[in-house]
C-alpha cells in the first residue's frame, strides 16, 4: 500500500521505516530540510538502536523515501500524523500547532476515501475537531496512539503489546478499521490485541497510560523519601511490593525520577486539559506526581551541597549520564541535565559525560565541561553523581582513593554495586536508602 508519514521525529521516522520494512511504499514528510536530508542518506537524526539498519534497508529497496513537499504524499491512500506536541513555553498545555499545520497541509492532497491516522499524543477532544476539518475532503480519520519507548522504538512499533483504534462510530465494522487492518496485517498476525473504541477513548488511552506510569515512578520515589528518613531500603521495598503481581515490579525503580519527551509534558498537558474540561480535580494528583518527581532532582543537588559543607563553589563534581535514560541521546527534560545545570549555577566545577548525549547537552549546559568517559570525569572529583544508568557506568571500576579524602559517589539511579565503590575508598550514598 502507498503510505505517507507526516512528521519524521522519534515517532514518525521509526514508523515510516517500520512500515516500509513490512512491505509498504512509504514517503516520510517533514518541514525540517536537514532532517530529511539525513534520513534520505540512511542516517537517523537521533540515537535509536536498529533504526539505521531499517532506514538503509528501506531506502535500498526503494520502498522508503523522504521529502519536505506535501505534494509527494498525494499518491498515498493512508496518511499517518506523527508530528510533535511539545509543552507550550511557560504553560502546561500541549502545543498543537504542528498537528494543525500538518492537517492543513495534508488537506491540499487528501482524496475521498483516503484514511488519516493520528498517532501524535494530543489532548482529549482534538481528534473530534480534526475529524470535522477532514470530513469535507471525503477522507476519514482514525486515532491510533503510539506507545513506543525510546531505545525500543523499532521493536515496539513492529511488535506492540496492543494496538488501539479510535473511530468516530466506535464500530469494529467501520471501513476505516478494515483499511488500517490491511496496513498492519503483518503486525496484527498471530493474535495481536486490537481494540476498537471511540475517538476520545483512544486519545485518553495514551495519556492515561503515561499518567499511570509516571504515578508508579513517583509512588516509589515518595517511598524513597520516607525510606531515607526511617533508614529503610527502597530497592528492597520495591522488590517486596513488586512481587505481588497486582502491583508488579516494573516501573518501581526509585531514583532521580522520570524525564524525556513524553511523561513530564504529557502529565502536565493532561492536568491542563482536565482543568479546561472542568474535571481538573480528577487528576489533581498528577500535580503531586510532578512535584515528587522534581523534588528528587533537588534532593541530589542538596546531597552534593551538604557533602561540601553547604557550599559547592569551585568544588569539582562529576555527573555520569546526561540522557534521560540509557540507550538514548535524548536530553529533553532530563533529570541528569537538570542536576548538572543546578550544580553549575551554584558555582560547582561540573564535568559531565555520556556515551551518546554530549552533543545534545552542550547548548543546555554552557558552564559544564564535557569529557569522553567516566574515567576522565571522576579525576579529582569531590563528588560523583551517577544520573543515568548506562551499563558503562554500572560496570565502571572507580579509581582507588584514600578514605581521608572523603570522596563521595551518589547513586541517583540505584544502579551501582555499593561494594565496588566503598572497597575503592569512596563514600556511597543512594537515593531512597539511609546514608
Ligand atoms: C514513555 C512510555 O514508556 C511510552 O509508552 C510512551 O509511548 C512514551 O513515554 P519513554 O519516554 O521512551 O517512554 O521512556 P520510559 O522508558 O517510559 O522512561 C521514562 C522515564 O522514567 C525515564 O527518565 C526513566 O529513567 C524513568 N523511570 C522509568 C524511572 O525513573 N523508574 C522506572 O522504574 C522506570
XYZ file of C-alpha atoms and ligand atoms in Angstrom:
469
model
C 0.000 0.000 0.000
C 1.093 3.592 -0.537
C 1.506 5.399 2.790
C 2.680 8.795 3.944
C 4.012 9.645 7.404
C 3.808 13.344 8.287
C 6.453 14.301 10.863
C 9.781 12.434 10.951
C 10.872 12.764 14.583
C 11.262 9.911 17.069
C 7.804 8.650 16.252
C 7.459 9.314 12.515
C 10.940 8.266 11.366
C 10.578 4.926 13.135
C 7.024 4.429 11.905
C 7.905 5.207 8.282
C 10.884 2.811 8.349
C 8.884 0.089 10.086
C 6.018 0.358 7.578
C 8.484 0.071 4.679
C 10.034 -2.978 6.355
C 6.671 -4.790 6.258
C 6.340 -4.154 2.530
C 4.599 -0.799 2.092
C 5.621 2.026 -0.204
C 6.243 4.895 2.231
C 7.067 8.585 1.973
C 8.104 10.435 5.133
C 7.355 14.158 5.084
C 8.876 16.778 7.379
C 9.316 20.544 7.149
C 12.875 20.247 8.543
C 15.092 20.015 5.440
C 18.180 18.968 7.416
C 16.340 16.065 8.999
C 15.020 14.936 5.611
C 18.483 15.153 4.102
C 19.947 12.986 6.862
C 17.145 10.406 6.729
C 17.476 10.240 2.926
C 21.074 9.108 3.326
C 20.056 6.352 5.741
C 21.224 8.105 8.915
C 18.918 8.525 11.862
C 18.967 12.111 13.237
C 18.843 10.612 16.762
C 20.233 7.542 18.528
C 17.787 4.664 18.276
C 19.046 1.057 18.214
C 18.094 -0.750 14.983
C 16.816 2.329 13.168
C 19.819 2.939 10.899
C 19.571 -0.648 9.630
C 15.851 -0.311 8.946
C 16.374 3.018 7.175
C 19.152 1.703 4.925
C 17.146 -1.389 4.078
C 14.039 0.673 3.201
C 15.985 3.151 1.065
C 17.809 0.317 -0.746
C 14.554 -1.447 -1.673
C 13.157 1.864 -2.970
C 10.090 1.429 -0.739
C 11.117 4.265 1.594
C 11.824 7.893 0.747
C 11.707 11.238 2.482
C 10.615 14.665 1.308
C 9.838 18.183 2.511
C 6.996 18.505 -0.022
C 3.468 17.528 0.949
C 2.710 17.037 -2.759
C 4.819 13.853 -2.514
C 2.108 12.426 -0.256
C -0.542 12.843 -2.970
C -0.324 9.221 -4.188
C -0.657 7.733 -0.714
C -4.048 6.491 0.458
C -3.200 6.228 4.169
C -1.546 9.195 5.903
C -0.066 8.907 9.397
C 0.259 12.039 11.546
C 3.326 11.741 13.778
C 4.283 15.350 14.483
C 5.369 16.520 17.937
C 3.094 18.043 20.574
C 5.587 19.759 22.915
C 4.715 21.726 26.030
C 3.797 25.379 25.375
C 6.636 27.555 26.754
C 5.709 28.789 30.217
C 2.447 26.812 30.321
C 1.367 23.226 30.970
C -0.695 22.780 27.795
C 0.367 20.813 24.743
C 1.294 22.904 21.726
C -0.900 21.664 18.873
C 0.363 23.999 16.186
C 2.281 21.253 14.364
C -0.746 18.955 14.345
C -2.980 21.659 12.863
C -0.321 22.708 10.356
C 0.097 19.077 9.256
C -3.657 18.673 8.749
C -3.972 21.988 6.850
C -1.140 20.962 4.561
C -2.465 17.424 4.141
C -5.894 18.784 3.148
C -4.323 20.084 -0.074
C -3.645 16.499 -1.241
C -6.351 14.414 0.514
C -8.641 12.379 -1.758
C -12.072 10.912 -0.968
C -11.650 7.504 0.736
C -8.139 8.312 1.976
C -7.515 7.447 5.617
C -5.816 9.858 8.028
C -4.327 8.070 11.034
C -3.443 10.226 14.038
C -0.534 8.929 16.126
C 0.644 12.085 17.921
C -0.189 12.401 21.618
C -2.959 15.000 21.807
C -5.299 16.406 24.456
C -8.596 14.546 24.528
C -11.097 16.199 22.159
C -8.523 17.074 19.486
C -9.357 14.122 17.210
C -13.051 15.022 17.059
C -12.099 18.552 15.945
C -9.738 17.187 13.310
C -12.411 14.792 12.042
C -14.645 17.799 11.320
C -11.857 19.529 9.396
C -11.164 16.443 7.317
C -14.775 15.481 6.544
C -15.345 17.797 3.516
C -12.462 16.062 1.685
C -14.294 12.727 1.863
C -11.352 11.212 3.774
C -11.786 9.622 7.224
C -9.914 9.889 10.494
C -8.772 7.096 12.798
C -6.867 7.694 16.060
C -4.110 5.142 16.624
C -1.969 6.182 19.613
C 1.637 5.060 19.817
C 3.139 3.549 22.962
C 6.717 3.212 21.814
C 9.579 3.601 24.230
C 12.771 5.282 23.088
C 15.530 2.709 22.851
C 12.956 0.032 21.931
C 11.096 2.043 19.315
C 11.582 -0.376 16.405
C 10.534 -3.397 18.449
C 7.568 -1.527 19.990
C 6.347 -0.474 16.526
C 6.607 -3.900 14.892
C 5.658 -5.969 17.955
C 3.484 -3.760 20.192
C 1.635 -5.066 23.310
C -1.653 -3.909 21.838
C -2.995 -1.773 19.021
C -5.682 0.835 19.707
C -8.029 2.172 17.011
C -10.242 5.161 17.782
C -13.004 5.667 15.201
C -15.969 8.057 15.204
C -18.543 5.232 15.173
C -16.569 3.073 17.669
C -17.621 0.113 15.482
C -15.497 -2.883 14.547
C -17.047 -2.950 11.077
C -16.213 0.682 10.256
C -14.474 0.932 6.837
C -11.504 2.761 8.368
C -10.873 -0.217 10.689
C -10.621 -2.627 7.741
C -8.274 -0.263 5.934
C -5.842 0.078 8.838
C -6.035 -3.688 9.418
C -4.735 -4.087 5.849
C -1.804 -1.776 6.602
C -0.962 -3.537 9.864
C -1.676 -7.104 8.653
C 1.854 -8.434 9.410
C 1.865 -6.674 12.804
C -1.594 -7.973 13.721
C -0.835 -11.541 12.625
C -0.512 -14.012 15.476
C -3.448 -12.783 17.541
C -2.250 -9.292 18.499
C -4.832 -7.489 20.656
C -6.515 -4.842 18.551
C -9.029 -2.717 20.451
C -11.621 -0.563 18.655
C -13.169 2.332 20.571
C -14.396 5.885 20.023
C -12.062 8.833 19.396
C -11.915 10.310 22.934
C -11.300 6.896 24.491
C -8.365 6.269 22.147
C -6.860 9.674 22.979
C -7.379 9.015 26.680
C -5.739 5.579 26.494
C -2.455 7.195 25.592
C -2.432 9.987 28.152
C -3.789 7.827 30.957
C -1.185 5.107 30.261
C 1.574 7.690 30.591
C -0.077 9.201 33.679
C -0.184 5.747 35.277
C 3.482 5.056 34.526
C 4.522 8.459 35.886
C 2.417 7.870 39.007
C 4.035 4.490 39.563
C 7.514 6.036 39.407
C 6.554 8.911 41.703
C 4.919 6.483 44.117
C 8.172 4.612 44.625
C 10.093 7.884 44.758
C 7.748 9.076 47.521
C 8.576 5.838 49.358
C 12.237 6.676 48.749
C 11.790 9.999 50.572
C 10.346 8.155 53.551
C 12.946 5.380 53.383
C 15.733 7.930 53.679
C 14.242 9.243 56.917
C 13.443 5.924 58.593
C 16.528 4.002 57.482
C 14.718 1.702 55.052
C 15.985 0.484 51.667
C 13.689 1.465 48.791
C 15.078 -1.166 46.386
C 14.265 -3.988 48.802
C 10.884 -2.364 49.361
C 10.225 -2.282 45.586
C 11.280 -5.929 45.230
C 8.943 -6.941 48.019
C 5.853 -4.993 46.951
C 6.558 -5.693 43.272
C 6.431 -9.450 43.918
C 2.660 -9.052 44.281
C 1.557 -9.420 40.675
C -1.295 -6.974 41.230
C 1.439 -4.364 41.740
C 4.284 -5.694 39.546
C 7.973 -4.807 39.800
C 8.264 -2.853 36.530
C 8.464 0.963 36.790
C 9.259 0.769 40.500
C 12.893 1.803 40.142
C 13.421 4.655 42.561
C 15.964 7.304 41.711
C 16.236 10.737 40.209
C 12.837 10.390 38.524
C 11.335 10.479 35.081
C 12.229 12.781 32.218
C 12.127 12.649 28.437
C 9.920 13.997 25.709
C 6.766 12.238 26.917
C 5.979 11.556 30.578
C 6.666 15.037 32.045
C 4.884 17.044 29.359
C 2.082 14.523 28.951
C 1.037 14.576 32.610
C 1.116 18.389 32.615
C -0.925 18.613 29.414
C -3.378 16.056 30.785
C -3.894 18.030 34.006
C -4.272 21.248 31.993
C -6.835 19.690 29.644
C -8.808 18.186 32.527
C -8.918 21.659 34.078
C -10.297 23.143 30.844
C -12.963 20.435 30.824
C -13.995 21.228 34.419
C -12.680 17.929 35.800
C -9.288 19.159 36.997
C -9.856 17.670 40.467
C -9.952 14.171 38.978
C -6.282 14.370 38.075
C -5.174 16.883 40.709
C -2.844 14.140 41.969
C -0.778 14.500 38.777
C 0.494 17.854 40.104
C 1.756 15.938 43.138
C 3.290 13.263 40.883
C 5.158 16.052 39.083
C 6.267 17.666 42.363
C 7.566 14.389 43.825
C 9.478 13.866 40.602
C 11.074 17.317 40.671
C 11.918 17.024 44.386
C 14.188 14.044 43.621
C 16.386 16.188 41.398
C 16.627 18.804 44.099
C 17.448 16.089 46.636
C 20.529 15.105 44.619
C 21.643 18.742 44.436
C 21.096 19.117 48.205
C 23.123 15.965 48.933
C 26.030 17.331 46.916
C 25.860 20.727 48.617
C 25.577 19.225 52.132
C 28.529 16.944 51.468
C 30.652 20.025 50.790
C 29.645 21.783 53.998
C 26.929 23.883 52.379
C 28.971 25.492 49.607
C 30.000 23.920 46.308
C 31.749 26.957 44.860
C 34.754 25.732 42.897
C 34.281 22.110 44.017
C 34.687 19.557 41.282
C 31.573 17.438 40.698
C 31.366 14.705 38.059
C 27.986 13.884 36.548
C 27.896 10.481 34.856
C 24.979 10.464 32.432
C 23.081 13.200 30.614
C 20.396 11.316 28.645
C 17.008 10.981 30.349
C 17.508 7.216 30.292
C 20.118 4.769 28.972
C 20.302 3.774 25.283
C 19.112 7.207 24.224
C 20.710 10.520 23.250
C 17.560 12.380 24.270
C 18.060 15.103 26.874
C 14.576 16.600 26.768
C 13.542 17.293 30.389
C 16.408 15.068 31.514
C 16.861 14.906 35.310
C 20.597 14.410 34.751
C 20.918 17.650 32.764
C 18.830 19.464 35.352
C 21.120 18.361 38.192
C 24.260 19.264 36.224
C 22.777 22.660 35.422
C 21.723 23.424 39.016
C 25.146 22.446 40.385
C 26.901 24.516 37.769
C 24.731 27.532 38.609
C 25.621 27.065 42.287
C 29.256 27.522 41.337
C 30.459 23.920 41.249
C 33.001 22.979 38.616
C 30.955 20.340 36.794
C 32.428 17.721 34.493
C 29.944 15.524 32.653
C 29.978 12.549 30.350
C 27.509 10.359 28.473
C 28.039 7.743 25.759
C 25.520 9.360 23.377
C 24.068 12.591 24.738
C 27.005 15.007 24.979
C 26.300 16.818 21.708
C 22.657 17.367 22.607
C 23.649 18.711 26.048
C 26.227 21.328 25.057
C 23.713 24.081 24.363
C 21.834 23.379 27.611
C 24.906 23.324 29.842
C 27.157 26.232 28.827
C 29.196 26.142 32.056
C 29.866 22.418 32.055
C 32.978 20.640 30.824
C 32.338 17.518 28.757
C 34.760 14.606 28.750
C 34.754 11.333 26.778
C 34.188 8.809 29.564
C 33.752 8.147 33.307
C 37.477 7.655 33.931
C 38.164 11.241 32.738
C 35.142 12.639 34.570
C 35.963 11.309 38.031
C 39.569 12.563 38.121
C 39.828 14.850 41.194
C 36.027 14.903 41.621
C 34.922 15.533 45.211
C 31.536 14.096 44.329
C 30.437 11.760 41.536
C 26.725 11.670 40.658
C 25.521 8.698 38.620
C 22.481 10.205 36.925
C 21.726 7.801 34.038
C 22.075 4.050 34.453
C 24.171 3.294 31.351
C 25.837 -0.139 31.539
C 29.164 1.632 31.077
C 28.701 3.400 34.422
C 27.379 0.324 36.206
C 30.473 -1.637 35.113
C 32.904 1.209 35.786
C 35.733 0.370 38.184
C 36.349 3.565 40.178
C 39.898 4.660 40.982
C 41.231 3.807 44.442
C 41.058 6.848 46.730
C 42.228 7.464 50.295
C 39.382 7.254 52.856
C 40.521 10.550 54.464
C 39.808 12.342 51.182
C 36.079 11.751 51.858
C 35.197 11.482 48.193
C 31.568 10.658 47.608
C 29.541 8.841 44.974
C 25.787 9.486 44.789
C 23.911 6.645 43.147
C 20.969 8.653 41.832
C 19.591 5.667 39.879
C 20.169 2.867 42.406
C 22.168 1.083 39.744
C 25.632 0.608 41.271
C 27.104 -2.150 43.412
C 27.899 -0.213 46.567
C 30.854 -2.502 47.432
C 32.595 -1.663 44.141
C 32.865 1.947 45.288
C 33.255 1.517 49.048
C 36.055 -1.021 48.604
C 37.858 1.584 46.443
C 37.639 4.035 49.363
C 34.604 6.071 48.259
C 31.681 7.069 50.458
C 28.495 5.743 48.869
C 25.028 7.303 49.110
C 21.943 6.164 47.179
C 18.539 7.790 46.823
C 15.986 6.001 48.990
C 18.497 4.422 51.346
C 19.847 5.718 54.618
C 23.210 7.413 54.202
C 7.371 6.622 27.726
C 6.385 5.444 27.795
O 7.005 4.339 28.442
C 5.927 5.056 26.397
O 4.962 4.013 26.469
C 5.323 6.286 25.725
O 4.936 5.983 24.413
C 6.331 7.431 25.723
O 6.768 7.701 27.047
P 9.960 6.860 27.134
O 9.804 8.333 27.296
O 10.753 6.335 25.994
O 8.529 6.153 27.025
O 10.664 6.357 28.480
P 10.402 5.303 29.628
O 11.193 4.089 29.392
O 8.966 5.144 29.913
O 11.086 6.077 30.844
C 10.621 7.387 31.210
C 11.435 7.949 32.353
O 11.113 7.281 33.554
C 12.950 7.829 32.184
O 13.545 9.038 32.592
C 13.319 6.698 33.121
O 14.636 6.822 33.615
C 12.296 6.889 34.232
N 11.995 5.668 35.004
C 11.440 4.587 34.376
C 12.258 5.625 36.360
O 12.744 6.597 36.946
N 11.952 4.491 37.052
C 11.404 3.396 36.474
O 11.149 2.415 37.191
C 11.142 3.445 35.087
